[in-house]
Amino acid sequence: MQKVGVYLSSKDNLPESYVEAARQVGALIGRTGRTLVYGGARKGLMEVLAQSVKQHGGRVYGMVPEIIEQRGLVSDAIDVTFRCVDLNDRKMMMNRESDVLVALPGGIGTLDEVFTVMANTVIGIRHQPVVFYDVDGCWDVLLAALDDLFRQGLISGCPSDYYSVAHNLQELEALL
């Protein structure tokens, strides 16, 4: 069974297209018998995703930092809880437990997680597939910046050595 790690925002009040994308990705993971690996919080897109996975028959692994537990923000959609100390610990555990990693719309935490996976690829620690799900162009500026770094020779190889981009659910499903 493939375990899909998903990095995404825990923010509320985001564009409806981001919320719908989280629902659709959750449905895809659930209906295809995969397991979601995510940050464990019952907030924002994270909760939408986890609840959708559960509603569609999937399993949910939650990587739960102490601070999320202390704040009473642990999702009830989690089947298996992995307790961790902090965000670095969570990131390490998510990466270890995931076969593929998907970046839905997210902020600084999502960027940190994605860049850690790509940096591990650069130095040869581990190569894990990363997919940016570019909902409504949310990743366009970042992807353009990465393309520019490749053009300047600051990153070895080519973008496809480090990540793929999906613009819709069908492309994401094909990449998984």
PDB file of C-alpha atoms in Angstrom:
ATOM      1  CA  MET A   1       0.000   0.000   0.000  1.00  0.00           C
ATOM      2  CA  GLN A   2       1.434   3.346  -0.990  1.00  0.00           C
ATOM      3  CA  LYS A   3       1.807   5.936   1.760  1.00  0.00           C
ATOM      4  CA  VAL A   4       1.290   9.483   0.516  1.00  0.00           C
ATOM      5  CA  GLY A   5       2.840  12.238   2.617  1.00  0.00           C
ATOM      6  CA  VAL A   6       1.048  15.535   2.143  1.00  0.00           C
ATOM      7  CA  TYR A   7       2.402  18.902   3.169  1.00  0.00           C
ATOM      8  CA  LEU A   8      -0.204  21.656   3.350  1.00  0.00           C
ATOM      9  CA  SER A   9      -1.552  24.586   5.268  1.00  0.00           C
ATOM     10  CA  SER A  10      -3.233  24.389   8.647  1.00  0.00           C
ATOM     11  CA  LYS A  11      -4.783  27.815   8.027  1.00  0.00           C
ATOM     12  CA  ASP A  12      -8.517  28.445   7.849  1.00  0.00           C
ATOM     13  CA  ASN A  13     -10.255  30.960   5.579  1.00  0.00           C
ATOM     14  CA  LEU A  14      -8.302  30.037   2.467  1.00  0.00           C
ATOM     15  CA  PRO A  15      -9.629  30.173  -1.100  1.00  0.00           C
ATOM     16  CA  GLU A  16     -12.351  27.618  -1.800  1.00  0.00           C
ATOM     17  CA  SER A  17     -10.224  26.136  -4.607  1.00  0.00           C
ATOM     18  CA  TYR A  18      -7.572  25.183  -2.022  1.00  0.00           C
ATOM     19  CA  VAL A  19     -10.194  23.590   0.242  1.00  0.00           C
ATOM     20  CA  GLU A  20     -11.692  21.678  -2.682  1.00  0.00           C
ATOM     21  CA  ALA A  21      -8.244  20.476  -3.774  1.00  0.00           C
ATOM     22  CA  ALA A  22      -7.608  19.114  -0.259  1.00  0.00           C
ATOM     23  CA  ARG A  23     -10.978  17.310  -0.380  1.00  0.00           C
ATOM     24  CA  GLN A  24     -10.246  15.844  -3.799  1.00  0.00           C
ATOM     25  CA  VAL A  25      -6.747  14.689  -2.862  1.00  0.00           C
ATOM     26  CA  GLY A  26      -8.173  13.081   0.277  1.00  0.00           C
ATOM     27  CA  ALA A  27     -10.813  11.309  -1.790  1.00  0.00           C
ATOM     28  CA  LEU A  28      -8.139  10.091  -4.215  1.00  0.00           C
ATOM     29  CA  ILE A  29      -5.973   8.725  -1.400  1.00  0.00           C
ATOM     30  CA  GLY A  30      -8.944   7.050   0.286  1.00  0.00           C
ATOM     31  CA  ARG A  31     -10.652   5.509  -2.735  1.00  0.00           C
ATOM     32  CA  THR A  32      -7.383   4.068  -4.067  1.00  0.00           C
ATOM     33  CA  GLY A  33      -6.598   2.300  -0.785  1.00  0.00           C
ATOM     34  CA  ARG A  34      -3.600   4.445   0.071  1.00  0.00           C
ATOM     35  CA  THR A  35      -2.553   5.816   3.444  1.00  0.00           C
ATOM     36  CA  LEU A  36      -2.243   9.517   4.198  1.00  0.00           C
ATOM     37  CA  VAL A  37       0.815  10.639   6.156  1.00  0.00           C
ATOM     38  CA  TYR A  38       0.390  14.196   7.428  1.00  0.00           C
ATOM     39  CA  GLY A  39       0.954  16.590  10.300  1.00  0.00           C
ATOM     40  CA  GLY A  40      -1.963  15.469  12.476  1.00  0.00           C
ATOM     41  CA  ALA A  41      -3.672  18.800  13.190  1.00  0.00           C
ATOM     42  CA  ARG A  42      -7.409  19.342  13.019  1.00  0.00           C
ATOM     43  CA  LYS A  43      -7.100  22.773  11.453  1.00  0.00           C
ATOM     44  CA  GLY A  44      -7.452  24.238   8.020  1.00  0.00           C
ATOM     45  CA  LEU A  45      -6.611  22.230   4.936  1.00  0.00           C
ATOM     46  CA  MET A  46      -4.994  19.558   7.110  1.00  0.00           C
ATOM     47  CA  GLU A  47      -8.339  18.610   8.669  1.00  0.00           C
ATOM     48  CA  VAL A  48     -10.222  18.821   5.367  1.00  0.00           C
ATOM     49  CA  LEU A  49      -7.702  16.412   3.825  1.00  0.00           C
ATOM     50  CA  ALA A  50      -7.722  13.910   6.696  1.00  0.00           C
ATOM     51  CA  GLN A  51     -11.526  13.826   6.974  1.00  0.00           C
ATOM     52  CA  SER A  52     -11.828  13.280   3.230  1.00  0.00           C
ATOM     53  CA  VAL A  53      -9.378  10.364   3.331  1.00  0.00           C
ATOM     54  CA  LYS A  54     -11.444   8.760   6.118  1.00  0.00           C
ATOM     55  CA  GLN A  55     -14.763   9.380   4.331  1.00  0.00           C
ATOM     56  CA  HIS A  56     -13.392   7.563   1.296  1.00  0.00           C
ATOM     57  CA  GLY A  57     -12.052   4.519   3.142  1.00  0.00           C
ATOM     58  CA  GLY A  58      -8.372   5.381   3.542  1.00  0.00           C
ATOM     59  CA  ARG A  59      -6.071   5.197   6.528  1.00  0.00           C
ATOM     60  CA  VAL A  60      -4.515   8.227   8.210  1.00  0.00           C
ATOM     61  CA  TYR A  61      -1.127   8.413   9.886  1.00  0.00           C
ATOM     62  CA  GLY A  62      -0.765  11.584  11.948  1.00  0.00           C
ATOM     63  CA  MET A  63       2.650  12.908  12.915  1.00  0.00           C
ATOM     64  CA  VAL A  64       1.741  14.895  16.026  1.00  0.00           C
ATOM     65  CA  PRO A  65       4.196  17.322  17.627  1.00  0.00           C
ATOM     66  CA  GLU A  66       3.873  17.929  21.375  1.00  0.00           C
ATOM     67  CA  ILE A  67       2.625  21.492  20.834  1.00  0.00           C
ATOM     68  CA  ILE A  68      -0.323  20.285  18.730  1.00  0.00           C
ATOM     69  CA  GLU A  69      -1.267  17.855  21.472  1.00  0.00           C
ATOM     70  CA  GLN A  70      -0.864  20.487  24.206  1.00  0.00           C
ATOM     71  CA  ARG A  71      -3.170  22.851  22.300  1.00  0.00           C
ATOM     72  CA  GLY A  72      -5.823  20.152  21.873  1.00  0.00           C
ATOM     73  CA  LEU A  73      -5.566  20.276  18.093  1.00  0.00           C
ATOM     74  CA  VAL A  74      -5.069  16.577  17.284  1.00  0.00           C
ATOM     75  CA  SER A  75      -7.440  15.384  14.569  1.00  0.00           C
ATOM     76  CA  ASP A  76      -9.901  12.623  15.370  1.00  0.00           C
ATOM     77  CA  ALA A  77      -9.432  11.273  11.820  1.00  0.00           C
ATOM     78  CA  ILE A  78      -6.065   9.718  12.731  1.00  0.00           C
ATOM     79  CA  ASP A  79      -5.810   5.917  12.729  1.00  0.00           C
ATOM     80  CA  VAL A  80      -2.166   5.733  13.814  1.00  0.00           C
ATOM     81  CA  THR A  81      -0.564   8.507  15.844  1.00  0.00           C
ATOM     82  CA  PHE A  82       3.177   9.086  15.707  1.00  0.00           C
ATOM     83  CA  ARG A  83       4.147  11.359  18.581  1.00  0.00           C
ATOM     84  CA  CYS A  84       7.057  13.684  17.934  1.00  0.00           C
ATOM     85  CA  VAL A  85       8.871  16.425  19.769  1.00  0.00           C
ATOM     86  CA  ASP A  86       8.802  19.312  17.313  1.00  0.00           C
ATOM     87  CA  LEU A  87       8.469  20.237  13.647  1.00  0.00           C
ATOM     88  CA  ASN A  88      11.915  18.911  12.728  1.00  0.00           C
ATOM     89  CA  ASP A  89      11.065  15.582  14.303  1.00  0.00           C
ATOM     90  CA  ARG A  90       7.684  15.571  12.526  1.00  0.00           C
ATOM     91  CA  LYS A  91       9.315  16.316   9.181  1.00  0.00           C
ATOM     92  CA  MET A  92      11.816  13.478   9.631  1.00  0.00           C
ATOM     93  CA  MET A  93       9.053  11.032  10.585  1.00  0.00           C
ATOM     94  CA  MET A  94       6.806  12.084   7.702  1.00  0.00           C
ATOM     95  CA  ASN A  95       9.615  11.660   5.216  1.00  0.00           C
ATOM     96  CA  ARG A  96      10.534   8.269   6.657  1.00  0.00           C
ATOM     97  CA  GLU A  97       6.944   6.977   6.519  1.00  0.00           C
ATOM     98  CA  SER A  98       6.063   8.325   3.036  1.00  0.00           C
ATOM     99  CA  ASP A  99       6.633   6.752  -0.352  1.00  0.00           C
ATOM    100  CA  VAL A 100       5.800   9.970  -2.207  1.00  0.00           C
ATOM    101  CA  LEU A 101       5.317  13.545  -1.008  1.00  0.00           C
ATOM    102  CA  VAL A 102       2.718  15.989  -2.289  1.00  0.00           C
ATOM    103  CA  ALA A 103       2.768  19.730  -1.645  1.00  0.00           C
ATOM    104  CA  LEU A 104      -0.689  21.259  -1.590  1.00  0.00           C
ATOM    105  CA  PRO A 105      -1.025  25.006  -0.940  1.00  0.00           C
ATOM    106  CA  GLY A 106       0.972  25.846   2.160  1.00  0.00           C
ATOM    107  CA  GLY A 107       3.286  28.348   3.749  1.00  0.00           C
ATOM    108  CA  ILE A 108       6.666  28.381   5.446  1.00  0.00           C
ATOM    109  CA  GLY A 109       6.284  24.928   7.013  1.00  0.00           C
ATOM    110  CA  THR A 110       5.351  23.370   3.690  1.00  0.00           C
ATOM    111  CA  LEU A 111       8.309  25.029   1.984  1.00  0.00           C
ATOM    112  CA  ASP A 112      10.670  23.843   4.722  1.00  0.00           C
ATOM    113  CA  GLU A 113       9.421  20.291   4.342  1.00  0.00           C
ATOM    114  CA  VAL A 114       9.653  20.249   0.541  1.00  0.00           C
ATOM    115  CA  PHE A 115      13.101  21.831   0.461  1.00  0.00           C
ATOM    116  CA  THR A 116      14.403  19.311   3.003  1.00  0.00           C
ATOM    117  CA  VAL A 117      13.327  16.427   0.763  1.00  0.00           C
ATOM    118  CA  MET A 118      14.915  18.050  -2.288  1.00  0.00           C
ATOM    119  CA  ALA A 119      18.122  18.823  -0.367  1.00  0.00           C
ATOM    120  CA  ASN A 120      18.316  15.148   0.658  1.00  0.00           C
ATOM    121  CA  THR A 121      18.146  14.282  -3.038  1.00  0.00           C
ATOM    122  CA  VAL A 122      20.904  16.779  -3.902  1.00  0.00           C
ATOM    123  CA  ILE A 123      23.392  15.237  -1.502  1.00  0.00           C
ATOM    124  CA  GLY A 124      22.288  11.655  -2.073  1.00  0.00           C
ATOM    125  CA  ILE A 125      20.759  10.804   1.295  1.00  0.00           C
ATOM    126  CA  ARG A 126      17.463   9.659  -0.187  1.00  0.00           C
ATOM    127  CA  HIS A 127      15.548  10.340  -3.361  1.00  0.00           C
ATOM    128  CA  GLN A 128      11.828  10.691  -2.743  1.00  0.00           C
ATOM    129  CA  PRO A 129       9.344  11.803  -5.360  1.00  0.00           C
ATOM    130  CA  VAL A 130       7.918  15.271  -4.668  1.00  0.00           C
ATOM    131  CA  VAL A 131       4.845  16.574  -6.462  1.00  0.00           C
ATOM    132  CA  PHE A 132       3.768  20.203  -6.323  1.00  0.00           C
ATOM    133  CA  TYR A 133      -0.007  20.284  -6.781  1.00  0.00           C
ATOM    134  CA  ASP A 134      -0.282  23.714  -8.392  1.00  0.00           C
ATOM    135  CA  VAL A 135      -3.821  24.685  -7.424  1.00  0.00           C
ATOM    136  CA  ASP A 136      -4.785  27.946  -9.140  1.00  0.00           C
ATOM    137  CA  GLY A 137      -1.113  28.734  -9.737  1.00  0.00           C
ATOM    138  CA  CYS A 138      -0.254  28.768  -6.022  1.00  0.00           C
ATOM    139  CA  TRP A 139       3.246  27.433  -6.777  1.00  0.00           C
ATOM    140  CA  ASP A 140       3.912  29.382 -10.012  1.00  0.00           C
ATOM    141  CA  VAL A 141       6.239  31.973  -8.473  1.00  0.00           C
ATOM    142  CA  LEU A 142       8.194  29.358  -6.519  1.00  0.00           C
ATOM    143  CA  LEU A 143       8.545  27.095  -9.552  1.00  0.00           C
ATOM    144  CA  ALA A 144       9.717  30.039 -11.663  1.00  0.00           C
ATOM    145  CA  ALA A 145      12.319  30.871  -9.000  1.00  0.00           C
ATOM    146  CA  LEU A 146      13.537  27.270  -8.995  1.00  0.00           C
ATOM    147  CA  ASP A 147      13.720  27.285 -12.808  1.00  0.00           C
ATOM    148  CA  ASP A 148      15.831  30.435 -12.595  1.00  0.00           C
ATOM    149  CA  LEU A 149      18.212  28.804 -10.093  1.00  0.00           C
ATOM    150  CA  PHE A 150      18.616  25.864 -12.490  1.00  0.00           C
ATOM    151  CA  ARG A 151      19.290  28.264 -15.386  1.00  0.00           C
ATOM    152  CA  GLN A 152      21.974  29.997 -13.310  1.00  0.00           C
ATOM    153  CA  GLY A 153      23.617  26.657 -12.555  1.00  0.00           C
ATOM    154  CA  LEU A 154      23.006  26.970  -8.817  1.00  0.00           C
ATOM    155  CA  ILE A 155      21.129  23.671  -8.763  1.00  0.00           C
ATOM    156  CA  SER A 156      22.576  20.628 -10.514  1.00  0.00           C
ATOM    157  CA  GLY A 157      20.604  18.650 -13.050  1.00  0.00           C
ATOM    158  CA  CYS A 158      17.127  19.657 -14.081  1.00  0.00           C
ATOM    159  CA  PRO A 159      13.866  20.298 -12.198  1.00  0.00           C
ATOM    160  CA  SER A 160      12.500  16.828 -12.968  1.00  0.00           C
ATOM    161  CA  ASP A 161      15.390  15.368 -10.945  1.00  0.00           C
ATOM    162  CA  TYR A 162      13.804  16.902  -7.837  1.00  0.00           C
ATOM    163  CA  TYR A 163      10.076  17.333  -8.390  1.00  0.00           C
ATOM    164  CA  SER A 164       7.048  17.004 -10.628  1.00  0.00           C
ATOM    165  CA  VAL A 165       4.140  19.386 -11.041  1.00  0.00           C
ATOM    166  CA  ALA A 166       0.458  18.461 -11.256  1.00  0.00           C
ATOM    167  CA  HIS A 167      -2.059  21.076 -12.409  1.00  0.00           C
ATOM    168  CA  ASN A 168      -5.169  18.973 -11.822  1.00  0.00           C
ATOM    169  CA  LEU A 169      -6.296  15.834 -10.035  1.00  0.00           C
ATOM    170  CA  GLN A 170      -5.857  13.626 -13.111  1.00  0.00           C
ATOM    171  CA  GLU A 171      -2.204  14.666 -13.450  1.00  0.00           C
ATOM    172  CA  LEU A 172      -1.670  14.085  -9.735  1.00  0.00           C
ATOM    173  CA  GLU A 173      -3.229  10.633  -9.932  1.00  0.00           C
ATOM    174  CA  ALA A 174      -0.990   9.738 -12.876  1.00  0.00           C
ATOM    175  CA  LEU A 175       2.104  10.863 -10.946  1.00  0.00           C
ATOM    176  CA  LEU A 176       1.126   8.786  -7.901  1.00  0.00           C
TER     177      LEU A 176
END
